[in-house]
Amino acid sequence: MRIGFIGAGRVGTSLGKYLSENGLSVSGFYSRTQSSAEESAEFIGGSASAYSGIKEIITDSDLIFITVNDGAIADVSHNIAGECRKYDIDISNKIFCHTSGALSSTVLSELKILKAETASIHMLLAVNDKFTSYKDFREAFFTVEGSGVPAEVLKKCGSRFQILSAENKSKYHAAAVFASNFVVALAELSCELLEECGFSYDDAFAAIRPLLKNNMNNILKNGPKNALTGPIERGDFETVKRHIECFKNSEPDITAKKVYAAVSEALIRQTGRQPDSETAEMLKNN
Ligand SMILES: NC(=O)c1ccc[n+]([C@@H]2O[C@H](COP(=O)([O-])OP(=O)(O)OC[C@H]3O[C@@H](n4cnc5c(N)ncnc54)[C@H](OP(=O)(O)O)[C@@H]3O)[C@@H](O)[C@H]2O)c1
């Protein structure tokens, strides 16, 4: 099976390198900018080529990963369908797979109409470098939605993956946001609140650094369920009440009050601790 990539960016190049290092055959790259495709093909080495047209890469590949920005996936799919109609290319034996975490394979419906198999895969990984991030792919957890062929490819690489339905794609992506972006937002909010208590920003960050590190180590070592400490875990709802009352009208306070109530609701459900009626009411009203 020959594997091609449309979109020679960070994910396309890293995935290409990862698959090639695992013995799979990479046909090459087509990209908006020819030099991006050339750079990626050279990095993969072997028989990987830089293609100057969509028609050529499709003809040469059995599985085509569409690794362009989320906003360009539908356009690229439309262009592929156009080329196939124009040059009468049969794609009924080809698989097209994008790598967006937020979109399902239904965004490739134009290709499905032309009888191609369609899929999406995603890796729970921050791929921030075109040439070094592939080293992290070995320990990445993947998800596959749609056609089963990309799952077979991942199996050959020894990667762990979960099969997802198209309807669960957005919920899956939201779950990833909780484990990544939201952790960052909560850390920043913590620094903002410490600044209101008189800390400089640098001291605020220095103060929460060991706490963040220790907490993350506990989560990674024992799992989130067993890592929890704090007033709700102890059933100390008097402290929870004092926390809610301390937030006034500054911008960080207004956000903090809402986030405090929402996250506390999650913790109350997760721990099974029941707040007294006054605390429950205070949390409900924020
Ligand atoms: N980065 C991550 O952490 C990460 C993780 C998981 C999944 N993803 C997903 O992976 C996909 C790619 O993300 P990325 O981070 O690799 O983005 P990226 O580094 O910006 O790469 C996108 C590449 O696609 C090319 N491109 C854009 N529009 C195109 C078009 N119309 N036709 C052909 N090529 C086009 C770009 O252009 P040039 O040719 O001009 O360079 C660039 O090389 C996205 O769907 C993203 O959601 C990203």
GROMACS .gro file of C-alpha atoms and ligand atoms in nm:
model
  334
    1MET     CA    1   0.000   0.000   0.000
    2ARG     CA    2   0.133   0.342  -0.104
    3ILE     CA    3   0.049   0.629   0.130
    4GLY     CA    4   0.035   0.992   0.014
    5PHE     CA    5  -0.014   1.320   0.197
    6ILE     CA    6  -0.195   1.634   0.083
    7GLY     CA    7  -0.069   1.905   0.321
    8ALA     CA    8   0.304   1.901   0.401
    9GLY     CA    9   0.280   2.066   0.742
   10ARG     CA   10   0.356   1.944   1.092
   11VAL     CA   11   0.110   1.653   1.110
   12GLY     CA   12   0.152   1.537   0.749
   13THR     CA   13   0.530   1.532   0.772
   14SER     CA   14   0.540   1.374   1.120
   15LEU     CA   15   0.285   1.106   1.034
   16GLY     CA   16   0.467   1.036   0.707
   17LYS     CA   17   0.796   0.992   0.893
   18TYR     CA   18   0.633   0.774   1.159
   19LEU     CA   19   0.468   0.544   0.902
   20SER     CA   20   0.784   0.525   0.694
   21GLU     CA   21   0.994   0.439   1.001
   22ASN     CA   22   0.750   0.156   1.065
   23GLY     CA   23   0.812   0.007   0.722
   24LEU     CA   24   0.514   0.153   0.536
   25SER     CA   25   0.558   0.294   0.189
   26VAL     CA   26   0.513   0.672   0.160
   27SER     CA   27   0.452   0.785  -0.200
   28GLY     CA   28   0.504   1.151  -0.110
   29PHE     CA   29   0.353   1.494  -0.054
   30TYR     CA   30   0.145   1.749  -0.239
   31SER     CA   31   0.103   2.087  -0.071
   32ARG     CA   32  -0.015   2.444  -0.135
   33THR     CA   33   0.350   2.554  -0.148
   34GLN     CA   34   0.575   2.331  -0.361
   35SER     CA   35   0.878   2.393  -0.135
   36SER     CA   36   0.683   2.252   0.166
   37ALA     CA   37   0.621   1.930  -0.027
   38GLU     CA   38   0.986   1.911  -0.135
   39GLU     CA   39   1.112   1.967   0.219
   40SER     CA   40   0.884   1.693   0.357
   41ALA     CA   41   0.968   1.444   0.082
   42GLU     CA   42   1.339   1.500   0.140
   43PHE     CA   43   1.292   1.455   0.515
   44ILE     CA   44   1.112   1.121   0.469
   45GLY     CA   45   1.371   1.005   0.217
   46GLY     CA   46   1.349   0.673   0.033
   47SER     CA   47   1.108   0.683  -0.259
   48ALA     CA   48   0.897   0.971  -0.121
   49SER     CA   49   0.837   1.238  -0.389
   50ALA     CA   50   0.717   1.596  -0.400
   51TYR     CA   51   0.410   1.604  -0.628
   52SER     CA   52   0.315   1.914  -0.822
   53GLY     CA   53  -0.050   1.817  -0.868
   54ILE     CA   54  -0.338   1.648  -0.686
   55LYS     CA   55  -0.404   1.418  -0.984
   56GLU     CA   56  -0.050   1.275  -0.969
   57ILE     CA   57  -0.043   1.202  -0.594
   58ILE     CA   58  -0.386   1.039  -0.605
   59THR     CA   59  -0.294   0.820  -0.899
   60ASP     CA   60   0.025   0.709  -0.720
   61SER     CA   61  -0.132   0.642  -0.376
   62ASP     CA   62  -0.384   0.396  -0.228
   63LEU     CA   63  -0.434   0.574   0.105
   64ILE     CA   64  -0.428   0.954   0.096
   65PHE     CA   65  -0.406   1.153   0.419
   66ILE     CA   66  -0.548   1.504   0.391
   67THR     CA   67  -0.334   1.685   0.648
   68VAL     CA   68  -0.430   2.046   0.574
   69ASN     CA   69  -0.575   2.297   0.821
   70ASP     CA   70  -0.930   2.211   0.935
   71GLY     CA   71  -1.076   2.501   0.736
   72ALA     CA   72  -0.924   2.375   0.409
   73ILE     CA   73  -1.031   2.007   0.430
   74ALA     CA   74  -1.370   2.053   0.256
   75ASP     CA   75  -1.208   2.263  -0.020
   76VAL     CA   76  -0.934   2.006  -0.078
   77SER     CA   77  -1.196   1.730  -0.088
   78HIS     CA   78  -1.394   1.936  -0.343
   79ASN     CA   79  -1.080   1.990  -0.555
   80ILE     CA   80  -0.996   1.618  -0.548
   81ALA     CA   81  -1.350   1.531  -0.658
   82GLY     CA   82  -1.319   1.790  -0.938
   83GLU     CA   83  -0.989   1.641  -1.061
   84CYS     CA   84  -1.134   1.290  -1.051
   85ARG     CA   85  -1.431   1.395  -1.263
   86LYS     CA   86  -1.216   1.597  -1.504
   87TYR     CA   87  -0.961   1.319  -1.566
   88ASP     CA   88  -1.203   1.031  -1.513
   89ILE     CA   89  -0.996   0.888  -1.223
   90ASP     CA   90  -1.151   0.587  -1.052
   91ILE     CA   91  -1.113   0.626  -0.674
   92SER     CA   92  -1.340   0.338  -0.571
   93ASN     CA   93  -1.030   0.148  -0.448
   94LYS     CA   94  -0.878   0.446  -0.259
   95ILE     CA   95  -0.908   0.568   0.098
   96PHE     CA   96  -0.905   0.935   0.195
   97CYS     CA   97  -0.841   1.021   0.559
   98HIS     CA   98  -0.810   1.361   0.727
   99THR     CA   99  -0.652   1.424   1.069
  100SER     CA  100  -0.878   1.684   1.228
  101GLY     CA  101  -0.986   1.605   1.583
  102ALA     CA  102  -1.300   1.817   1.560
  103LEU     CA  103  -1.439   1.705   1.221
  104SER     CA  104  -1.567   1.363   1.118
  105SER     CA  105  -1.516   1.194   0.782
  106THR     CA  106  -1.853   1.329   0.664
  107VAL     CA  107  -1.661   1.641   0.553
  108LEU     CA  108  -1.520   1.414   0.277
  109SER     CA  109  -1.869   1.321   0.151
  110GLU     CA  110  -1.792   1.437  -0.206
  111LEU     CA  111  -1.528   1.163  -0.226
  112LYS     CA  112  -1.764   0.906  -0.078
  113ILE     CA  113  -2.012   0.988  -0.356
  114LEU     CA  114  -1.733   0.891  -0.599
  115LYS     CA  115  -1.717   0.555  -0.411
  116ALA     CA  116  -1.391   0.614  -0.222
  117GLU     CA  117  -1.363   0.500   0.139
  118THR     CA  118  -1.335   0.790   0.382
  119ALA     CA  119  -1.203   0.817   0.737
  120SER     CA  120  -1.054   1.050   0.994
  121ILE     CA  121  -0.778   0.979   1.241
  122HIS     CA  122  -0.651   1.196   1.523
  123MET     CA  123  -0.362   1.174   1.764
  124LEU     CA  124  -0.388   1.306   2.119
  125LEU     CA  125  -0.062   1.494   2.087
  126ALA     CA  126   0.059   1.851   2.040
  127VAL     CA  127   0.244   1.828   1.708
  128ASN     CA  128   0.443   2.150   1.717
  129ASP     CA  129   0.746   2.074   1.503
  130LYS     CA  130   0.755   1.949   1.145
  131PHE     CA  131   1.082   1.761   1.189
  132THR     CA  132   1.101   1.641   1.550
  133SER     CA  133   0.743   1.576   1.666
  134TYR     CA  134   0.732   1.235   1.491
  135LYS     CA  135   0.945   1.103   1.778
  136ASP     CA  136   0.643   1.146   2.010
  137PHE     CA  137   0.412   0.944   1.783
  138ARG     CA  138   0.525   0.610   1.930
  139GLU     CA  139   0.351   0.685   2.259
  140ALA     CA  140   0.054   0.874   2.109
  141PHE     CA  141  -0.298   0.740   2.146
  142PHE     CA  142  -0.492   0.759   1.817
  143THR     CA  143  -0.860   0.758   1.730
  144VAL     CA  144  -1.003   0.630   1.402
  145GLU     CA  145  -1.344   0.710   1.262
  146GLY     CA  146  -1.488   0.582   0.933
  147SER     CA  147  -1.309   0.330   0.709
  148GLY     CA  148  -1.110   0.062   0.895
  149VAL     CA  149  -0.802   0.086   0.669
  150PRO     CA  150  -0.620   0.358   0.873
  151ALA     CA  151  -0.674   0.138   1.183
  152GLU     CA  152  -0.494  -0.148   1.002
  153VAL     CA  153  -0.208   0.091   0.925
  154LEU     CA  154  -0.184   0.197   1.291
  155LYS     CA  155  -0.192  -0.168   1.398
  156LYS     CA  156   0.113  -0.233   1.178
  157CYS     CA  157   0.294   0.048   1.363
  158GLY     CA  158   0.198  -0.099   1.701
  159SER     CA  159   0.006   0.219   1.791
  160ARG     CA  160  -0.278   0.222   2.043
  161PHE     CA  161  -0.607   0.348   1.903
  162GLN     CA  162  -0.979   0.369   1.974
  163ILE     CA  163  -1.250   0.343   1.709
  164LEU     CA  164  -1.496   0.635   1.725
  165SER     CA  165  -1.835   0.691   1.564
  166ALA     CA  166  -1.879   1.008   1.356
  167GLU     CA  167  -2.140   1.138   1.602
  168ASN     CA  168  -1.895   1.114   1.893
  169LYS     CA  169  -1.615   1.306   1.719
  170SER     CA  170  -1.704   1.646   1.869
  171LYS     CA  171  -1.747   1.505   2.220
  172TYR     CA  172  -1.413   1.327   2.189
  173HIS     CA  173  -1.245   1.652   2.084
  174ALA     CA  174  -1.414   1.841   2.371
  175ALA     CA  175  -1.278   1.577   2.612
  176ALA     CA  176  -0.927   1.646   2.484
  177VAL     CA  177  -0.980   2.019   2.542
  178PHE     CA  178  -1.053   1.943   2.911
  179ALA     CA  179  -0.718   1.762   2.947
  180SER     CA  180  -0.515   2.027   2.765
  181ASN     CA  181  -0.645   2.381   2.695
  182PHE     CA  182  -0.864   2.396   3.007
  183VAL     CA  183  -0.576   2.295   3.235
  184VAL     CA  184  -0.381   2.588   3.087
  185ALA     CA  185  -0.676   2.826   3.140
  186LEU     CA  186  -0.716   2.716   3.503
  187ALA     CA  187  -0.343   2.765   3.571
  188GLU     CA  188  -0.362   3.116   3.423
  189LEU     CA  189  -0.674   3.198   3.628
  190SER     CA  190  -0.491   3.084   3.940
  191CYS     CA  191  -0.207   3.329   3.859
  192GLU     CA  192  -0.459   3.611   3.801
  193LEU     CA  193  -0.623   3.550   4.139
  194LEU     CA  194  -0.281   3.544   4.311
  195GLU     CA  195  -0.198   3.878   4.144
  196GLU     CA  196  -0.513   4.017   4.308
  197CYS     CA  197  -0.369   3.895   4.641
  198GLY     CA  198  -0.053   4.104   4.579
  199PHE     CA  199   0.176   3.856   4.400
  200SER     CA  200   0.372   3.967   4.095
  201TYR     CA  201   0.288   3.748   3.792
  202ASP     CA  202   0.632   3.584   3.810
  203ASP     CA  203   0.593   3.504   4.180
  204ALA     CA  204   0.240   3.375   4.121
  205PHE     CA  205   0.372   3.133   3.858
  206ALA     CA  206   0.667   3.037   4.082
  207ALA     CA  207   0.420   2.967   4.364
  208ILE     CA  208   0.190   2.738   4.166
  209ARG     CA  209   0.470   2.561   3.977
  210PRO     CA  210   0.543   2.292   4.243
  211LEU     CA  211   0.168   2.254   4.300
  212LEU     CA  212   0.103   2.198   3.929
  213LYS     CA  213   0.395   1.958   3.900
  214ASN     CA  214   0.302   1.757   4.207
  215ASN     CA  215  -0.064   1.744   4.105
  216MET     CA  216   0.014   1.632   3.749
  217ASN     CA  217   0.257   1.368   3.878
  218ASN     CA  218  -0.017   1.236   4.109
  219ILE     CA  219  -0.267   1.224   3.821
  220LEU     CA  220  -0.019   1.044   3.595
  221LYS     CA  221   0.086   0.801   3.868
  222ASN     CA  222  -0.248   0.722   4.032
  223GLY     CA  223  -0.517   0.832   3.783
  224PRO     CA  224  -0.745   1.135   3.829
  225LYS     CA  225  -0.987   0.956   4.062
  226ASN     CA  226  -0.716   0.886   4.320
  227ALA     CA  227  -0.528   1.214   4.283
  228LEU     CA  228  -0.796   1.441   4.426
  229THR     CA  229  -0.737   1.647   4.741
  230GLY     CA  230  -0.903   1.967   4.864
  231PRO     CA  231  -1.218   2.087   5.039
  232ILE     CA  232  -1.477   1.898   4.831
  233GLU     CA  233  -1.288   1.569   4.860
  234ARG     CA  234  -1.279   1.626   5.240
  235GLY     CA  235  -1.646   1.731   5.250
  236ASP     CA  236  -1.541   2.069   5.391
  237PHE     CA  237  -1.825   2.280   5.253
  238GLU     CA  238  -1.769   2.572   5.496
  239THR     CA  239  -1.443   2.639   5.306
  240VAL     CA  240  -1.627   2.610   4.974
  241LYS     CA  241  -1.872   2.876   5.099
  242ARG     CA  242  -1.588   3.110   5.198
  243HIS     CA  243  -1.429   3.064   4.856
  244ILE     CA  244  -1.749   3.160   4.672
  245GLU     CA  245  -1.792   3.466   4.897
  246CYS     CA  246  -1.437   3.590   4.836
  247PHE     CA  247  -1.500   3.654   4.465
  248LYS     CA  248  -1.612   4.014   4.405
  249ASN     CA  249  -1.644   4.215   4.083
  250SER     CA  250  -1.301   4.221   3.917
  251GLU     CA  251  -1.277   4.051   3.576
  252PRO     CA  252  -1.080   3.750   3.709
  253ASP     CA  253  -1.323   3.721   4.005
  254ILE     CA  254  -1.630   3.716   3.780
  255THR     CA  255  -1.481   3.438   3.566
  256ALA     CA  256  -1.345   3.254   3.872
  257LYS     CA  257  -1.687   3.249   4.042
  258LYS     CA  258  -1.851   3.081   3.741
  259VAL     CA  259  -1.566   2.835   3.685
  260TYR     CA  260  -1.552   2.755   4.060
  261ALA     CA  261  -1.922   2.667   4.061
  262ALA     CA  262  -1.906   2.460   3.742
  263VAL     CA  263  -1.595   2.262   3.841
  264SER     CA  264  -1.730   2.213   4.194
  265GLU     CA  265  -2.046   2.062   4.046
  266ALA     CA  266  -1.826   1.810   3.861
  267LEU     CA  267  -1.630   1.733   4.181
  268ILE     CA  268  -1.947   1.688   4.386
  269ARG     CA  269  -2.079   1.436   4.131
  270GLN     CA  270  -1.742   1.259   4.104
  271THR     CA  271  -1.684   1.231   4.482
  272GLY     CA  272  -2.046   1.171   4.583
  273ARG     CA  273  -2.002   1.434   4.862
  274GLN     CA  274  -2.329   1.611   4.935
  275PRO     CA  275  -2.310   1.985   5.015
  276ASP     CA  276  -2.543   2.140   5.275
  277SER     CA  277  -2.843   2.319   5.123
  278GLU     CA  278  -2.692   2.669   5.168
  279THR     CA  279  -2.369   2.577   4.979
  280ALA     CA  280  -2.569   2.392   4.714
  281GLU     CA  281  -2.780   2.705   4.661
  282MET     CA  282  -2.469   2.930   4.641
  283LEU     CA  283  -2.310   2.702   4.381
  284LYS     CA  284  -2.633   2.685   4.180
  285ASN     CA  285  -2.663   3.064   4.164
  286ASN     CA  286  -2.324   3.117   4.000
  287LIG     N1  287  -0.066   2.032   1.525
  287LIG     C1  288  -0.129   1.954   1.607
  287LIG     O1  289  -0.099   1.948   1.727
  287LIG     C2  290  -0.239   1.863   1.558
  287LIG     C3  291  -0.268   1.748   1.633
  287LIG     C4  292  -0.366   1.661   1.586
  287LIG     C5  293  -0.434   1.689   1.468
  287LIG     N2  294  -0.405   1.803   1.397
  287LIG     C6  295  -0.479   1.826   1.272
  287LIG     O2  296  -0.392   1.798   1.161
  287LIG     C7  297  -0.425   1.883   1.050
  287LIG     C8  298  -0.301   1.960   1.007
  287LIG     O3  299  -0.255   2.036   1.115
  287LIG     P1  300  -0.104   2.089   1.122
  287LIG     O4  301  -0.081   2.129   1.262
  287LIG     O5  302  -0.014   1.992   1.057
  287LIG     O6  303  -0.115   2.220   1.031
  287LIG     P2  304   0.005   2.294   0.955
  287LIG     O7  305   0.135   2.265   1.020
  287LIG     O8  306  -0.040   2.434   0.939
  287LIG     O9  307   0.008   2.223   0.812
  287LIG     C9  308  -0.095   2.233   0.717
  287LIG    C10  309  -0.031   2.216   0.581
  287LIG    O10  310  -0.133   2.208   0.480
  287LIG    C11  311  -0.095   2.291   0.371
  287LIG     N3  312  -0.218   2.344   0.310
  287LIG    C12  313  -0.306   2.434   0.360
  287LIG     N4  314  -0.410   2.453   0.275
  287LIG    C13  315  -0.385   2.372   0.169
  287LIG    C14  316  -0.455   2.346   0.047
  287LIG     N5  317  -0.569   2.408   0.019
  287LIG     N6  318  -0.401   2.256  -0.039
  287LIG    C15  319  -0.284   2.192  -0.012
  287LIG     N7  320  -0.213   2.214   0.102
  287LIG    C16  321  -0.263   2.302   0.190
  287LIG    C17  322  -0.013   2.402   0.432
  287LIG    O11  323   0.050   2.480   0.337
  287LIG     P3  324   0.195   2.505   0.278
  287LIG    O12  325   0.213   2.408   0.166
  287LIG    O13  326   0.187   2.647   0.236
  287LIG    O14  327   0.298   2.481   0.385
  287LIG    C18  328   0.065   2.328   0.541
  287LIG    O15  329   0.182   2.272   0.492
  287LIG    C19  330  -0.540   1.972   1.098
  287LIG    O16  331  -0.662   1.913   1.059
  287LIG    C20  332  -0.526   1.970   1.250
  287LIG    O17  333  -0.650   1.991   1.318
  287LIG    C21  334  -0.307   1.890   1.439
   0.00000   0.00000   0.00000
